[in-house]
Short mmCIF file of C-alpha atoms in Angstrom, two decimals:
data_model
loop_
_atom_site.label_atom_id
_atom_site.label_comp_id
_atom_site.label_asym_id
_atom_site.label_seq_id
_atom_site.Cartn_x
_atom_site.Cartn_y
_atom_site.Cartn_z
CA UNK A 1 19.02 -1.31 -61.51
CA UNK A 2 18.68 -0.22 -65.00
CA UNK A 3 21.23 -1.91 -66.82
CA UNK A 4 19.17 -5.06 -68.23
CA UNK A 5 16.25 -2.98 -69.47
CA UNK A 6 16.34 -3.60 -73.59
CA UNK A 7 16.43 -0.54 -75.89
CA UNK A 8 12.88 -2.05 -77.65
CA UNK A 9 11.11 -0.67 -74.55
CA UNK A 10 12.25 3.21 -75.47
CA UNK A 11 9.47 2.34 -78.43
CA UNK A 12 6.77 1.15 -75.92
CA UNK A 13 5.28 4.86 -75.19
CA UNK A 14 4.96 5.64 -78.80
CA UNK A 15 2.83 2.06 -79.06
CA UNK A 16 0.78 2.61 -75.94
CA UNK A 17 -0.74 5.89 -77.52
CA UNK A 18 -2.41 3.52 -79.90
CA UNK A 19 -3.03 0.54 -77.78
CA UNK A 20 -6.24 -0.70 -76.45
CA UNK A 21 -6.61 -0.91 -73.29
CA UNK A 22 -3.18 1.32 -73.11
CA UNK A 23 -1.51 -0.21 -70.19
CA UNK A 24 -1.63 -3.71 -71.42
CA UNK A 25 1.87 -3.58 -73.08
CA UNK A 26 3.85 -2.30 -70.63
CA UNK A 27 2.26 -4.34 -68.16
CA UNK A 28 3.06 -7.21 -69.91
CA UNK A 29 6.77 -6.44 -70.43
CA UNK A 30 7.00 -5.93 -66.33
CA UNK A 31 5.21 -8.96 -66.10
CA UNK A 32 7.88 -10.92 -68.15
CA UNK A 33 10.73 -9.24 -66.29
CA UNK A 34 9.56 -10.46 -62.94
CA UNK A 35 8.95 -13.88 -63.83
CA UNK A 36 12.28 -13.93 -65.31
CA UNK A 37 13.74 -13.43 -62.04
CA UNK A 38 11.59 -15.56 -60.13
CA UNK A 39 8.67 -13.10 -58.66
CA UNK A 40 5.25 -11.98 -59.74
CA UNK A 41 4.08 -8.44 -59.52
CA UNK A 42 2.27 -7.31 -56.50
CA UNK A 43 -1.10 -5.95 -57.05
CA UNK A 44 0.26 -2.52 -55.83
CA UNK A 45 2.64 -2.32 -58.82
CA UNK A 46 0.01 -3.51 -61.33
CA UNK A 47 -2.13 -0.54 -60.35
CA UNK A 48 1.09 2.02 -60.45
CA UNK A 49 2.17 0.48 -64.02
CA UNK A 50 -1.38 0.86 -65.68
CA UNK A 51 -1.50 4.67 -64.17
CA UNK A 52 2.30 5.06 -66.00
CA UNK A 53 0.81 3.21 -69.13
CA UNK A 54 -2.26 6.02 -69.15
CA UNK A 55 0.31 9.06 -68.41
CA UNK A 56 2.35 8.03 -71.20
CA UNK A 57 -0.47 7.86 -73.37
CA UNK A 58 -1.41 11.26 -72.14
CA UNK A 59 2.43 12.86 -72.61
CA UNK A 60 2.15 13.84 -76.31
CA UNK A 61 -1.20 15.58 -75.80
CA UNK A 62 0.79 17.77 -73.03
CA UNK A 63 -2.06 16.70 -70.31
CA UNK A 64 -0.06 13.67 -68.20
CA UNK A 65 -0.40 13.85 -64.37
CA UNK A 66 3.06 13.70 -62.44
CA UNK A 67 2.91 10.48 -60.03
CA UNK A 68 4.36 10.11 -56.58
CA UNK A 69 5.13 6.93 -55.65
CA UNK A 70 5.64 5.86 -52.10
CA UNK A 71 6.20 2.35 -50.08
CA UNK A 72 8.64 0.19 -47.90
CA UNK A 73 12.07 -0.26 -48.55
CA UNK A 74 12.60 -3.20 -51.71
CA UNK A 75 9.04 -2.94 -53.17
CA UNK A 76 10.44 -2.26 -56.79
CA UNK A 77 9.87 1.48 -56.80
CA UNK A 78 13.36 2.13 -58.49
CA UNK A 79 12.83 -0.68 -60.70
CA UNK A 80 9.30 0.81 -61.70
CA UNK A 81 10.85 4.22 -62.38
CA UNK A 82 13.42 2.61 -64.64
CA UNK A 83 11.24 1.24 -66.81
CA UNK A 84 8.99 4.14 -67.07
CA UNK A 85 12.24 6.29 -68.06
CA UNK A 86 13.16 3.97 -70.75
CA UNK A 87 9.54 3.59 -72.09
CA UNK A 88 9.36 7.70 -72.35
CA UNK A 89 8.93 8.38 -75.92
CA UNK A 90 10.91 12.01 -75.80
CA UNK A 91 14.43 12.74 -75.77
CA UNK A 92 14.46 15.62 -73.08
CA UNK A 93 14.03 13.53 -70.00
CA UNK A 94 16.37 13.34 -67.05
CA UNK A 95 16.52 10.74 -64.21
CA UNK A 96 18.20 11.76 -61.08
CA UNK A 97 18.55 10.42 -57.47
CA UNK A 98 17.17 13.29 -55.49
CA UNK A 99 20.07 13.68 -53.57
CA UNK A 100 22.16 14.50 -56.26
CA UNK A 101 19.84 16.80 -57.89
CA UNK A 102 19.36 18.73 -54.68
CA UNK A 103 22.99 19.12 -53.82
CA UNK A 104 23.45 20.73 -57.21
CA UNK A 105 20.55 22.76 -56.99
CA UNK A 106 22.09 24.62 -53.67
CA UNK A 107 25.63 24.81 -55.63
CA UNK A 108 23.81 26.70 -58.44
CA UNK A 109 21.63 28.86 -56.45
CA UNK A 110 24.96 29.68 -54.22
CA UNK A 111 26.65 30.67 -57.33
CA UNK A 112 23.76 32.45 -58.75
CA UNK A 113 22.80 34.27 -55.39
CA UNK A 114 23.27 37.90 -56.93
CA UNK A 115 20.56 37.43 -59.71
CA UNK A 116 16.78 37.87 -59.12
CA UNK A 117 15.60 34.37 -59.70
CA UNK A 118 18.41 32.20 -58.88
CA UNK A 119 16.32 29.29 -58.64
CA UNK A 120 15.12 29.61 -62.66
CA UNK A 121 18.94 30.36 -63.53
CA UNK A 122 19.96 27.02 -61.56
CA UNK A 123 16.91 24.93 -63.12
CA UNK A 124 17.84 26.37 -66.92
CA UNK A 125 21.31 25.02 -66.19
CA UNK A 126 20.34 21.51 -64.48
CA UNK A 127 17.54 20.77 -66.64
CA UNK A 128 17.40 22.94 -70.15
CA UNK A 129 14.11 21.96 -71.86
CA UNK A 130 13.33 18.94 -69.81
CA UNK A 131 9.89 17.74 -70.11
CA UNK A 132 10.03 14.45 -67.95
CA UNK A 133 12.00 14.34 -64.50
CA UNK A 134 12.26 11.32 -62.64
CA UNK A 135 13.68 11.69 -58.78
CA UNK A 136 14.52 8.57 -57.18
CA UNK A 137 14.66 8.36 -53.39
CA UNK A 138 12.74 11.91 -52.73
CA UNK A 139 12.84 12.69 -48.78
CA UNK A 140 13.32 15.72 -46.75
CA UNK A 141 14.25 16.31 -43.20
CA UNK A 142 15.98 19.84 -42.84
CA UNK A 143 13.44 22.87 -43.08
CA UNK A 144 15.79 24.46 -45.25
CA UNK A 145 15.69 22.24 -47.67
CA UNK A 146 11.62 22.37 -47.10
CA UNK A 147 11.46 25.79 -47.35
CA UNK A 148 13.53 25.38 -50.86
CA UNK A 149 10.98 22.22 -51.82
CA UNK A 150 7.79 24.69 -52.46
CA UNK A 151 9.55 27.19 -54.85
CA UNK A 152 10.99 24.32 -56.42
CA UNK A 153 7.76 22.16 -57.10
CA UNK A 154 6.03 25.22 -58.13
CA UNK A 155 8.63 26.54 -60.54
CA UNK A 156 8.83 22.64 -62.16
CA UNK A 157 4.92 22.60 -62.48
CA UNK A 158 5.08 26.10 -63.91
CA UNK A 159 7.36 24.78 -66.72
CA UNK A 160 5.00 22.03 -67.49
CA UNK A 161 7.97 19.49 -66.66
CA UNK A 162 6.28 15.79 -65.68
CA UNK A 163 7.42 14.57 -62.65
CA UNK A 164 7.71 10.95 -61.22
CA UNK A 165 8.70 10.79 -57.78
CA UNK A 166 9.75 7.82 -55.48
CA UNK A 167 9.89 7.79 -51.94
CA UNK A 168 9.58 5.39 -48.78
CA UNK A 169 7.17 7.85 -47.06
CA UNK A 170 3.87 8.73 -47.77
CA UNK A 171 3.37 12.78 -48.25
CA UNK A 172 2.12 13.09 -45.36
CA UNK A 173 5.34 11.97 -43.57
CA UNK A 174 7.73 13.69 -45.00
CA UNK A 175 9.78 15.80 -42.52
CA UNK A 176 8.12 14.14 -39.50
CA UNK A 177 9.66 16.58 -36.88
CA UNK A 178 6.60 18.03 -35.26
CA UNK A 179 8.62 21.29 -34.83
CA UNK A 180 8.66 21.92 -38.63
CA UNK A 181 6.35 19.57 -39.88
CA UNK A 182 3.14 22.39 -40.32
CA UNK A 183 5.74 24.58 -42.13
CA UNK A 184 5.95 21.69 -44.57
CA UNK A 185 2.25 21.15 -45.23
CA UNK A 186 2.35 23.52 -48.28
CA UNK A 187 4.41 21.38 -50.36
CA UNK A 188 2.42 18.12 -49.22
CA UNK A 189 -0.56 20.20 -50.70
CA UNK A 190 1.18 20.60 -53.73
CA UNK A 191 2.05 16.85 -54.14
CA UNK A 192 -1.67 15.97 -53.70
CA UNK A 193 -3.12 18.63 -55.80
CA UNK A 194 -0.70 18.12 -58.48
CA UNK A 195 0.29 14.57 -58.54
CA UNK A 196 -1.24 10.83 -58.19
CA UNK A 197 -0.17 9.24 -54.99
CA UNK A 198 0.37 5.79 -55.20
CA UNK A 199 1.42 3.43 -52.75
CA UNK A 200 3.84 0.46 -54.22
CA UNK A 201 3.02 -2.20 -51.71
CA UNK A 202 3.73 -6.26 -51.43
CA UNK A 203 5.23 -8.64 -48.99
CA UNK A 204 8.20 -9.19 -51.16
CA UNK A 205 11.49 -7.79 -50.20
CA UNK A 206 12.92 -7.65 -53.92
CA UNK A 207 16.19 -6.51 -53.12
CA UNK A 208 16.76 -9.89 -51.13
CA UNK A 209 16.27 -12.07 -54.28
CA UNK A 210 19.12 -13.70 -55.29
CA UNK A 211 18.46 -12.74 -59.22
CA UNK A 212 18.35 -8.81 -58.50
CA UNK A 213 21.76 -9.38 -55.98
CA UNK A 214 23.52 -10.66 -58.76
CA UNK A 215 23.12 -7.72 -61.25
CA UNK A 216 24.98 -5.08 -58.39
CA UNK A 217 28.51 -4.66 -57.29
CA UNK A 218 27.24 -2.87 -54.04
CA UNK A 219 25.65 -6.34 -53.16
CA UNK A 220 29.15 -8.05 -53.98
CA UNK A 221 30.73 -6.29 -50.88
CA UNK A 222 31.05 -7.35 -47.37
CA UNK A 223 30.18 -6.26 -44.10
CA UNK A 224 33.00 -7.58 -41.51
CA UNK A 225 33.59 -7.70 -37.77
CA UNK A 226 35.56 -7.57 -35.94
CA UNK A 227 37.81 -6.30 -38.06
CA UNK A 228 40.96 -8.38 -37.01
CA UNK A 229 44.45 -8.79 -38.55
CA UNK A 230 43.08 -12.27 -40.76
CA UNK A 231 40.12 -10.81 -41.74
CA UNK A 232 42.00 -7.47 -43.18
CA UNK A 233 44.61 -9.66 -44.62
CA UNK A 234 41.75 -11.88 -46.71
CA UNK A 235 40.34 -8.74 -47.79
CA UNK A 236 43.65 -7.87 -49.06
CA UNK A 237 43.45 -4.39 -47.52
CA UNK A 238 46.44 -1.95 -48.77
CA UNK A 239 49.00 -0.48 -45.89
CA UNK A 240 47.55 2.40 -44.07
CA UNK A 241 49.05 5.62 -45.61
CA UNK A 242 46.97 8.55 -45.04
CA UNK A 243 46.80 11.00 -47.49
CA UNK A 244 44.77 14.25 -47.34
CA UNK A 245 41.91 14.48 -50.50
CA UNK A 246 40.53 17.93 -51.71
CA UNK A 247 37.01 17.45 -52.08
CA UNK A 248 35.09 20.60 -53.28
CA UNK A 249 37.68 22.42 -52.04
CA UNK A 250 37.76 21.09 -48.76
CA UNK A 251 40.02 18.57 -47.47
CA UNK A 252 39.13 15.14 -46.66
CA UNK A 253 41.31 12.51 -45.00
CA UNK A 254 41.72 8.83 -47.08
CA UNK A 255 43.46 6.12 -44.92
CA UNK A 256 44.91 4.61 -48.26
CA UNK A 257 44.55 4.43 -51.92
CA UNK A 258 45.18 2.13 -54.10
CA UNK A 259 44.10 2.95 -57.89
CA UNK A 260 40.15 3.15 -57.75
CA UNK A 261 40.15 1.84 -54.06
CA UNK A 262 40.12 3.74 -51.46
CA UNK A 263 39.63 3.46 -47.44
CA UNK A 264 38.17 6.06 -45.62
CA UNK A 265 37.06 6.27 -41.86
CA UNK A 266 33.64 6.34 -40.78
CA UNK A 267 34.33 9.43 -38.21
CA UNK A 268 36.18 11.33 -41.46
CA UNK A 269 32.97 10.66 -43.40
CA UNK A 270 29.95 10.95 -40.86
CA UNK A 271 31.43 12.80 -37.85
CA UNK A 272 32.69 16.10 -39.77
CA UNK A 273 31.00 18.32 -41.59
CA UNK A 274 30.78 16.35 -45.05
CA UNK A 275 28.28 16.59 -47.66
CA UNK A 276 25.94 14.26 -50.55
CA UNK A 277 27.87 16.32 -53.01
CA UNK A 278 31.25 15.07 -51.32
CA UNK A 279 30.32 11.92 -51.60
CA UNK A 280 29.17 11.80 -55.56
CA UNK A 281 32.38 13.44 -56.24
CA UNK A 282 34.13 10.59 -54.49
CA UNK A 283 31.99 7.72 -55.73
CA UNK A 284 32.83 9.21 -59.43
CA UNK A 285 36.71 8.74 -58.57
CA UNK A 286 36.31 5.50 -56.87
CA UNK A 287 34.71 2.46 -57.62
CA UNK A 288 35.66 -0.13 -54.45
CA UNK A 289 35.29 1.89 -51.27
CA UNK A 290 36.51 0.44 -47.58
CA UNK A 291 34.67 2.14 -44.67
CA UNK A 292 36.54 1.37 -41.50
CA UNK A 293 35.23 2.26 -37.83
CA UNK A 294 31.62 1.52 -37.35
CA UNK A 295 30.64 1.37 -34.21
CA UNK A 296 27.01 1.73 -32.84
CA UNK A 297 25.63 4.55 -34.88
CA UNK A 298 23.25 4.80 -32.05
CA UNK A 299 25.71 6.62 -29.68
CA UNK A 300 26.54 8.85 -32.81
CA UNK A 301 25.01 12.60 -33.26
CA UNK A 302 21.82 12.47 -35.41
CA UNK A 303 23.76 14.87 -37.88
CA UNK A 304 26.56 11.65 -38.11
CA UNK A 305 23.66 9.25 -38.60
CA UNK A 306 22.32 11.09 -41.29
CA UNK A 307 25.20 11.38 -43.27
CA UNK A 308 25.86 7.85 -43.16
CA UNK A 309 22.41 7.36 -44.39
CA UNK A 310 23.11 9.44 -47.23
CA UNK A 311 26.49 7.98 -48.07
CA UNK A 312 25.22 4.38 -48.26
CA UNK A 313 22.26 6.01 -50.30
CA UNK A 314 25.03 7.54 -52.97
CA UNK A 315 26.85 4.42 -53.07
CA UNK A 316 23.91 2.07 -53.31
CA UNK A 317 22.65 4.53 -56.20
CA UNK A 318 25.90 4.63 -57.96
CA UNK A 319 26.62 1.15 -57.38
CA UNK A 320 29.66 1.21 -55.93
CA UNK A 321 31.36 -1.82 -54.45
CA UNK A 322 31.95 -1.41 -50.52
CA UNK A 323 33.16 -2.97 -47.62
CA UNK A 324 32.09 -1.96 -43.84
CA UNK A 325 34.47 -2.90 -41.15
CA UNK A 326 32.48 -2.88 -37.91
CA UNK A 327 33.54 -3.18 -34.40
CA UNK A 328 30.34 -5.53 -33.69
CA UNK A 329 27.61 -7.68 -35.48
CA UNK A 330 25.55 -5.54 -38.25
CA UNK A 331 22.74 -5.73 -36.29
CA UNK A 332 24.16 -3.96 -33.31
CA UNK A 333 25.81 -1.37 -35.58
CA UNK A 334 22.53 0.44 -37.22
CA UNK A 335 20.62 1.73 -33.98
CA UNK A 336 19.18 5.05 -33.89
CA UNK A 337 15.73 7.02 -34.12
CA UNK A 338 16.21 8.02 -37.68
CA UNK A 339 13.35 6.80 -39.55
CA UNK A 340 15.80 6.43 -42.69
CA UNK A 341 17.88 4.06 -41.12
CA UNK A 342 15.41 1.29 -42.27
CA UNK A 343 16.50 1.95 -45.68
CA UNK A 344 20.08 1.71 -44.60
CA UNK A 345 19.48 -1.47 -42.87
CA UNK A 346 17.93 -2.70 -45.85
CA UNK A 347 20.77 -1.91 -48.23
CA UNK A 348 24.00 -2.80 -45.83
CA UNK A 349 21.59 -6.10 -45.24
CA UNK A 350 22.17 -7.08 -49.00
CA UNK A 351 25.96 -7.18 -47.99
CA UNK A 352 27.81 -10.72 -47.28
CA UNK A 353 28.11 -10.43 -43.68
CA UNK A 354 31.64 -11.98 -42.14
CA UNK A 355 31.93 -12.29 -38.14
CA UNK A 356 35.08 -14.12 -36.25
CA UNK A 357 36.61 -16.84 -37.82
CA UNK A 358 34.40 -16.41 -40.76
CA UNK A 359 35.52 -16.95 -44.34
CA UNK A 360 35.79 -13.83 -46.64
CA UNK A 361 34.90 -15.11 -50.21
#
């Protein structure tokens, strides 16, 4: 939600180095923006902002301490990250969704697999001379990814890159699967030794506030059930004319395409071997998505559940307008054991929900 952050914030980092106390100006800016949307900063957010300001002041000295922010969905972590990113007074910075970066990291390492240092070559391509790297929505559930993360974090810190990471999970909650968690402990120890770990707390779910909803295309979408003929007509869905798309050199069926609007089946997106990088490519091609055929997620495989979580993450982060057509109410459609589903429930819960005989506005 960075669209409304003004350009003058870019100079804050420079002024913060001379400020006393250093956190006051950044804190005042965040307080003003929170007030303009009708709420007050939580104490957890204030504590994070003070730490951000301290690290901005240390940045020119080359001694900032990386930050790991965690907390429940809707507590303003991405908002804080966006504000910090704008305030950093250097050009060599990148703000990335972790899904996006990790997908491209895998691609690059495959391309450079014959080199002695495939990871280093890939980071050179992806990051160049980056000094500040912001990762949003950091999480890990696959042991293969977990093993790569140890190498990745060591490489980033060895390059002197300042990291700001947001996650729904405290470091100890990453990769909770007991079969693999012990093998992930080196990454957890590395996070604690190299980063300041802060919880973003508070009782307000900021995503639910009307002032936040109006700034997003995603939240203008609908969750519609049971998807009868009248509802489809009200949505002005194009007639189904299936076409096979080529996405990352793999086939993917679309039920219909109308300009920058695409209709896709849940089964094609989530029950088949799709990946985050596929969703990113499609999000770049289509601004409006209609996802057909969501039933009870709890009855799907864990792989399909995780793909759906990833899909919603990408569409939310890329701010695409989304309509999901289910067979039952949303609250009965998102069962399943995955911890990440709490984030998916929060995000889809922001859609306009329309049941039988409901009007679609």
